[in-house]
Tab-separated table of C-alpha atoms and ligand atoms in Angstrom:
chain	number	residue	atom	x	y	z
G	1	UNK	CA	0.020	0.030	-0.161
G	2	UNK	CA	1.288	3.472	-0.961
G	3	UNK	CA	1.415	5.436	2.325
G	4	UNK	CA	1.948	8.664	0.333
G	5	UNK	CA	-1.184	8.292	-1.782
G	6	UNK	CA	-3.441	11.198	-0.774
G	7	UNK	CA	-7.161	10.168	-1.860
G	8	UNK	CA	-9.194	13.146	-2.466
G	9	UNK	CA	-12.747	12.305	-1.468
G	10	UNK	CA	-14.813	11.439	-4.104
G	11	UNK	CA	-17.022	14.476	-5.540
G	12	UNK	CA	-20.750	13.676	-4.752
G	13	UNK	CA	-22.532	12.352	-7.756
G	14	UNK	CA	-25.015	14.871	-9.076
G	15	UNK	CA	-27.502	14.876	-11.835
G	16	UNK	CA	-30.152	17.247	-13.336
G	17	UNK	CA	-33.699	17.332	-12.554
G	18	UNK	CA	-36.359	19.172	-14.664
G	19	UNK	CA	-39.290	20.829	-12.885
G	20	UNK	CA	-42.494	21.901	-14.814
G	21	UNK	CA	-44.951	22.237	-11.910
G	22	UNK	CA	-44.314	23.145	-8.250
G	23	UNK	CA	-40.741	22.362	-8.754
G	24	UNK	CA	-40.321	25.410	-10.754
G	25	UNK	CA	-41.015	27.781	-7.900
G	26	UNK	CA	-41.245	25.619	-4.656
G	27	UNK	CA	-37.388	24.910	-4.256
G	28	UNK	CA	-37.165	23.183	-0.810
G	29	UNK	CA	-33.840	21.564	-1.652
G	30	UNK	CA	-30.274	22.673	-2.118
G	31	UNK	CA	-28.892	22.850	-5.858
G	32	UNK	CA	-25.543	23.406	-7.527
G	33	UNK	CA	-26.857	25.134	-10.586
G	34	UNK	CA	-30.222	26.149	-11.803
G	35	UNK	CA	-31.178	27.004	-15.565
G	36	UNK	CA	-34.520	27.614	-17.507
G	37	UNK	CA	-34.829	24.375	-19.767
G	38	UNK	CA	-36.871	22.865	-22.505
G	39	UNK	CA	-37.879	19.400	-23.053
G	40	UNK	CA	-39.417	18.299	-26.294
G	41	UNK	CA	-42.546	16.041	-27.132
G	42	UNK	CA	-44.493	16.819	-23.798
G	43	UNK	CA	-47.298	19.038	-22.807
G	44	UNK	CA	-48.406	20.129	-19.246
G	45	UNK	CA	-51.826	19.040	-18.195
G	46	UNK	CA	-53.871	19.262	-14.912
G	47	UNK	CA	-54.579	15.590	-15.159
G	48	UNK	CA	-52.927	14.016	-11.954
G	49	UNK	CA	-54.923	13.689	-8.706
G	50	UNK	CA	-53.124	14.978	-5.480
G	51	UNK	CA	-54.088	12.834	-2.346
G	52	UNK	CA	-51.211	14.359	-0.476
G	53	UNK	CA	-50.440	17.908	-1.054
G	54	UNK	CA	-53.398	19.869	-2.636
G	55	UNK	CA	-56.239	17.297	-1.850
G	56	UNK	CA	-56.908	14.310	0.163
G	57	UNK	CA	-57.548	10.460	-0.589
G	58	UNK	CA	-61.177	11.135	-0.153
G	59	UNK	CA	-61.253	14.518	-2.216
G	60	UNK	CA	-58.128	14.661	-4.368
G	61	UNK	CA	-56.999	17.956	-5.888
G	62	UNK	CA	-55.680	18.316	-9.359
G	63	UNK	CA	-52.072	18.981	-10.143
G	64	UNK	CA	-49.978	18.849	-13.300
G	65	UNK	CA	-48.312	16.069	-15.024
G	66	UNK	CA	-46.668	15.806	-18.424
G	67	UNK	CA	-48.544	14.131	-21.577
G	68	UNK	CA	-46.690	13.009	-24.704
G	69	UNK	CA	-47.448	15.424	-27.415
G	70	UNK	CA	-45.065	15.016	-30.520
G	71	UNK	CA	-43.513	18.389	-31.772
G	72	UNK	CA	-44.443	20.418	-28.526
G	73	UNK	CA	-42.061	22.158	-26.286
G	74	UNK	CA	-42.406	22.274	-22.448
G	75	UNK	CA	-40.283	24.739	-20.892
G	76	UNK	CA	-39.596	24.562	-16.929
G	77	UNK	CA	-36.609	24.885	-14.586
G	78	UNK	CA	-33.602	22.456	-14.589
G	79	UNK	CA	-31.319	21.950	-11.297
G	80	UNK	CA	-28.227	20.222	-10.918
G	81	UNK	CA	-28.340	18.595	-7.562
G	82	UNK	CA	-26.419	16.073	-5.639
G	83	UNK	CA	-27.772	12.695	-5.623
G	84	UNK	CA	-29.151	12.594	-1.809
G	85	UNK	CA	-31.631	15.412	-2.999
G	86	UNK	CA	-33.337	12.659	-4.925
G	87	UNK	CA	-34.676	10.913	-1.541
G	88	UNK	CA	-36.306	14.113	-0.752
G	89	UNK	CA	-38.010	14.540	-4.299
G	90	UNK	CA	-38.954	10.861	-4.499
G	91	UNK	CA	-40.984	11.502	-1.389
G	92	UNK	CA	-42.345	14.890	-2.367
G	93	UNK	CA	-43.520	13.419	-5.686
G	94	UNK	CA	-44.666	10.040	-4.233
G	95	UNK	CA	-48.104	10.271	-5.236
G	96	UNK	CA	-48.148	8.724	-8.583
G	97	UNK	CA	-44.883	10.362	-10.087
G	98	UNK	CA	-41.987	8.275	-11.261
G	99	UNK	CA	-38.508	9.300	-12.458
G	100	UNK	CA	-37.817	9.066	-15.992
G	101	UNK	CA	-34.607	10.069	-17.745
G	102	UNK	CA	-35.114	12.517	-20.558
G	103	UNK	CA	-32.835	14.989	-22.598
G	104	UNK	CA	-33.391	18.695	-21.803
G	105	UNK	CA	-31.984	21.909	-23.345
G	106	UNK	CA	-30.636	24.626	-20.892
G	107	UNK	CA	-31.458	27.929	-22.127
G	108	UNK	CA	-28.632	29.934	-21.046
G	109	UNK	CA	-25.670	27.754	-21.851
G	110	UNK	CA	-27.446	26.059	-24.898
G	111	UNK	CA	-26.191	22.661	-23.306
G	112	UNK	CA	-28.355	19.444	-23.733
G	113	UNK	CA	-27.899	17.338	-20.613
G	114	UNK	CA	-30.199	14.436	-19.501
G	115	UNK	CA	-31.614	14.129	-16.267
G	116	UNK	CA	-34.820	13.269	-14.185
G	117	UNK	CA	-38.218	14.324	-14.752
G	118	UNK	CA	-41.157	13.194	-12.468
G	119	UNK	CA	-43.837	12.001	-14.640
G	120	UNK	CA	-47.197	10.627	-13.457
G	121	UNK	CA	-48.648	8.300	-16.134
G	122	UNK	CA	-52.067	7.229	-16.800
G	123	UNK	CA	-51.253	3.916	-15.244
G	124	UNK	CA	-50.861	5.232	-11.781
G	125	UNK	CA	-53.903	4.998	-9.378
G	126	UNK	CA	-54.197	8.812	-8.748
G	127	UNK	CA	-54.288	9.702	-12.158
G	128	UNK	CA	-57.498	11.593	-13.175
G	129	UNK	CA	-57.250	12.455	-16.822
G	130	UNK	CA	-58.818	15.110	-18.917
G	131	UNK	CA	-62.274	16.843	-18.185
G	132	UNK	CA	-63.715	19.695	-19.494
G	133	UNK	CA	-62.065	23.236	-18.495
G	134	UNK	CA	-64.970	24.458	-16.489
G	135	UNK	CA	-65.092	21.325	-14.418
G	136	UNK	CA	-61.467	21.088	-13.786
G	137	UNK	CA	-61.620	24.753	-12.705
G	138	UNK	CA	-64.407	24.023	-10.221
G	139	UNK	CA	-62.452	21.080	-9.160
G	140	UNK	CA	-59.220	23.082	-8.591
G	141	UNK	CA	-61.226	25.800	-6.718
G	142	UNK	CA	-62.608	23.824	-4.234
G	143	UNK	CA	-59.674	21.258	-3.297
G	144	UNK	CA	-57.675	21.522	-0.275
G	145	UNK	CA	-54.850	19.496	0.988
G	146	UNK	CA	-51.925	19.462	3.537
G	147	UNK	CA	-49.767	21.733	1.452
G	148	UNK	CA	-52.590	24.484	0.876
G	149	UNK	CA	-55.272	25.109	-1.624
G	150	UNK	CA	-55.259	23.810	-4.944
G	151	UNK	CA	-56.283	27.093	-6.186
G	152	UNK	CA	-52.922	28.686	-4.615
G	153	UNK	CA	-51.025	25.777	-6.570
G	154	UNK	CA	-52.622	26.677	-9.847
G	155	UNK	CA	-52.164	30.526	-9.389
G	156	UNK	CA	-48.693	30.216	-8.393
G	157	UNK	CA	-47.676	27.854	-11.134
G	158	UNK	CA	-49.315	30.483	-13.681
G	159	UNK	CA	-47.204	33.105	-12.272
G	160	UNK	CA	-43.937	31.212	-12.483
G	161	UNK	CA	-44.508	30.185	-15.891
G	162	UNK	CA	-44.959	33.772	-16.990
G	163	UNK	CA	-41.582	34.598	-15.253
G	164	UNK	CA	-39.854	32.021	-17.120
G	165	UNK	CA	-41.448	33.093	-20.322
G	166	UNK	CA	-43.568	30.021	-20.913
G	167	UNK	CA	-47.013	30.335	-22.667
G	168	UNK	CA	-49.047	27.687	-21.471
G	169	UNK	CA	-52.580	27.944	-22.883
G	170	UNK	CA	-54.020	25.131	-20.791
G	171	UNK	CA	-52.671	26.678	-17.481
G	172	UNK	CA	-53.522	30.188	-18.234
G	173	UNK	CA	-57.228	29.051	-19.235
G	174	UNK	CA	-57.566	27.520	-16.057
G	175	UNK	CA	-56.215	30.386	-14.346
G	176	UNK	CA	-58.722	32.864	-16.245
G	177	UNK	CA	-61.626	30.665	-15.162
G	178	UNK	CA	-60.463	30.770	-11.383
G	179	UNK	CA	-59.880	34.477	-11.517
G	180	UNK	CA	-63.053	35.243	-13.159
G	181	UNK	CA	-61.355	36.828	-16.258
G	182	UNK	CA	-63.106	34.289	-18.744
G	183	UNK	CA	-66.414	34.220	-16.489
G	184	UNK	CA	-66.421	32.822	-13.347
G	185	UNK	CA	-66.757	28.803	-13.212
G	186	UNK	CA	-69.876	29.507	-11.114
G	187	UNK	CA	-71.368	31.649	-13.640
G	188	UNK	CA	-74.408	30.133	-15.349
R	1	SIN	C1	-42.853	19.110	-11.212
R	1	SIN	O1	-43.128	20.251	-10.902
R	1	SIN	O2	-41.862	18.795	-12.149
R	1	SIN	C2	-43.866	17.856	-10.872
R	1	SIN	C3	-45.098	18.234	-10.682
R	1	SIN	C4	-45.243	19.117	-9.283
R	1	SIN	O3	-44.789	18.736	-8.279
R	1	SIN	O4	-46.177	20.014	-9.307
């Protein structure tokens, strides 16, 4: 054994994670680097049930997942994190979301990296799927869970999408229903 050999501690493994919903703005984890990023072939939809954050098992809320849509681009926020952060994220996203590895393009540096995206597929038991916009808006307006109101989830997401320059017609239409700008969901 070479007594002189000084081993540097191995750098902590790191990876990228792409957030497209609450992970854009609710950053309750440490990160090494963060950049606005895009992934191709996916669209954001309020089709996932939330039993643990914005609703309860008896009265689930509605939160976002990504649905495959060839040719579409979804903009979000990418974070370079150390591996142990995934224990926290796996717990946070445990209600139907699974880790998938996808390519993402970082807007500032122009790099393409691959990283983790938490996706809730239609096979998960909490998946709700599509409904008409008025019905979804009414549902979101009434649901509450341990992390707060479903309404606050949607309004905060809409604001954070504007902040990163994402024009998401689905989210902004639901926002208009909730804020009364396209007629209240309770209007006849
Ligand atoms: C995400 O933000 O990437 C996943 C969905 C959510 O937590 O809202």
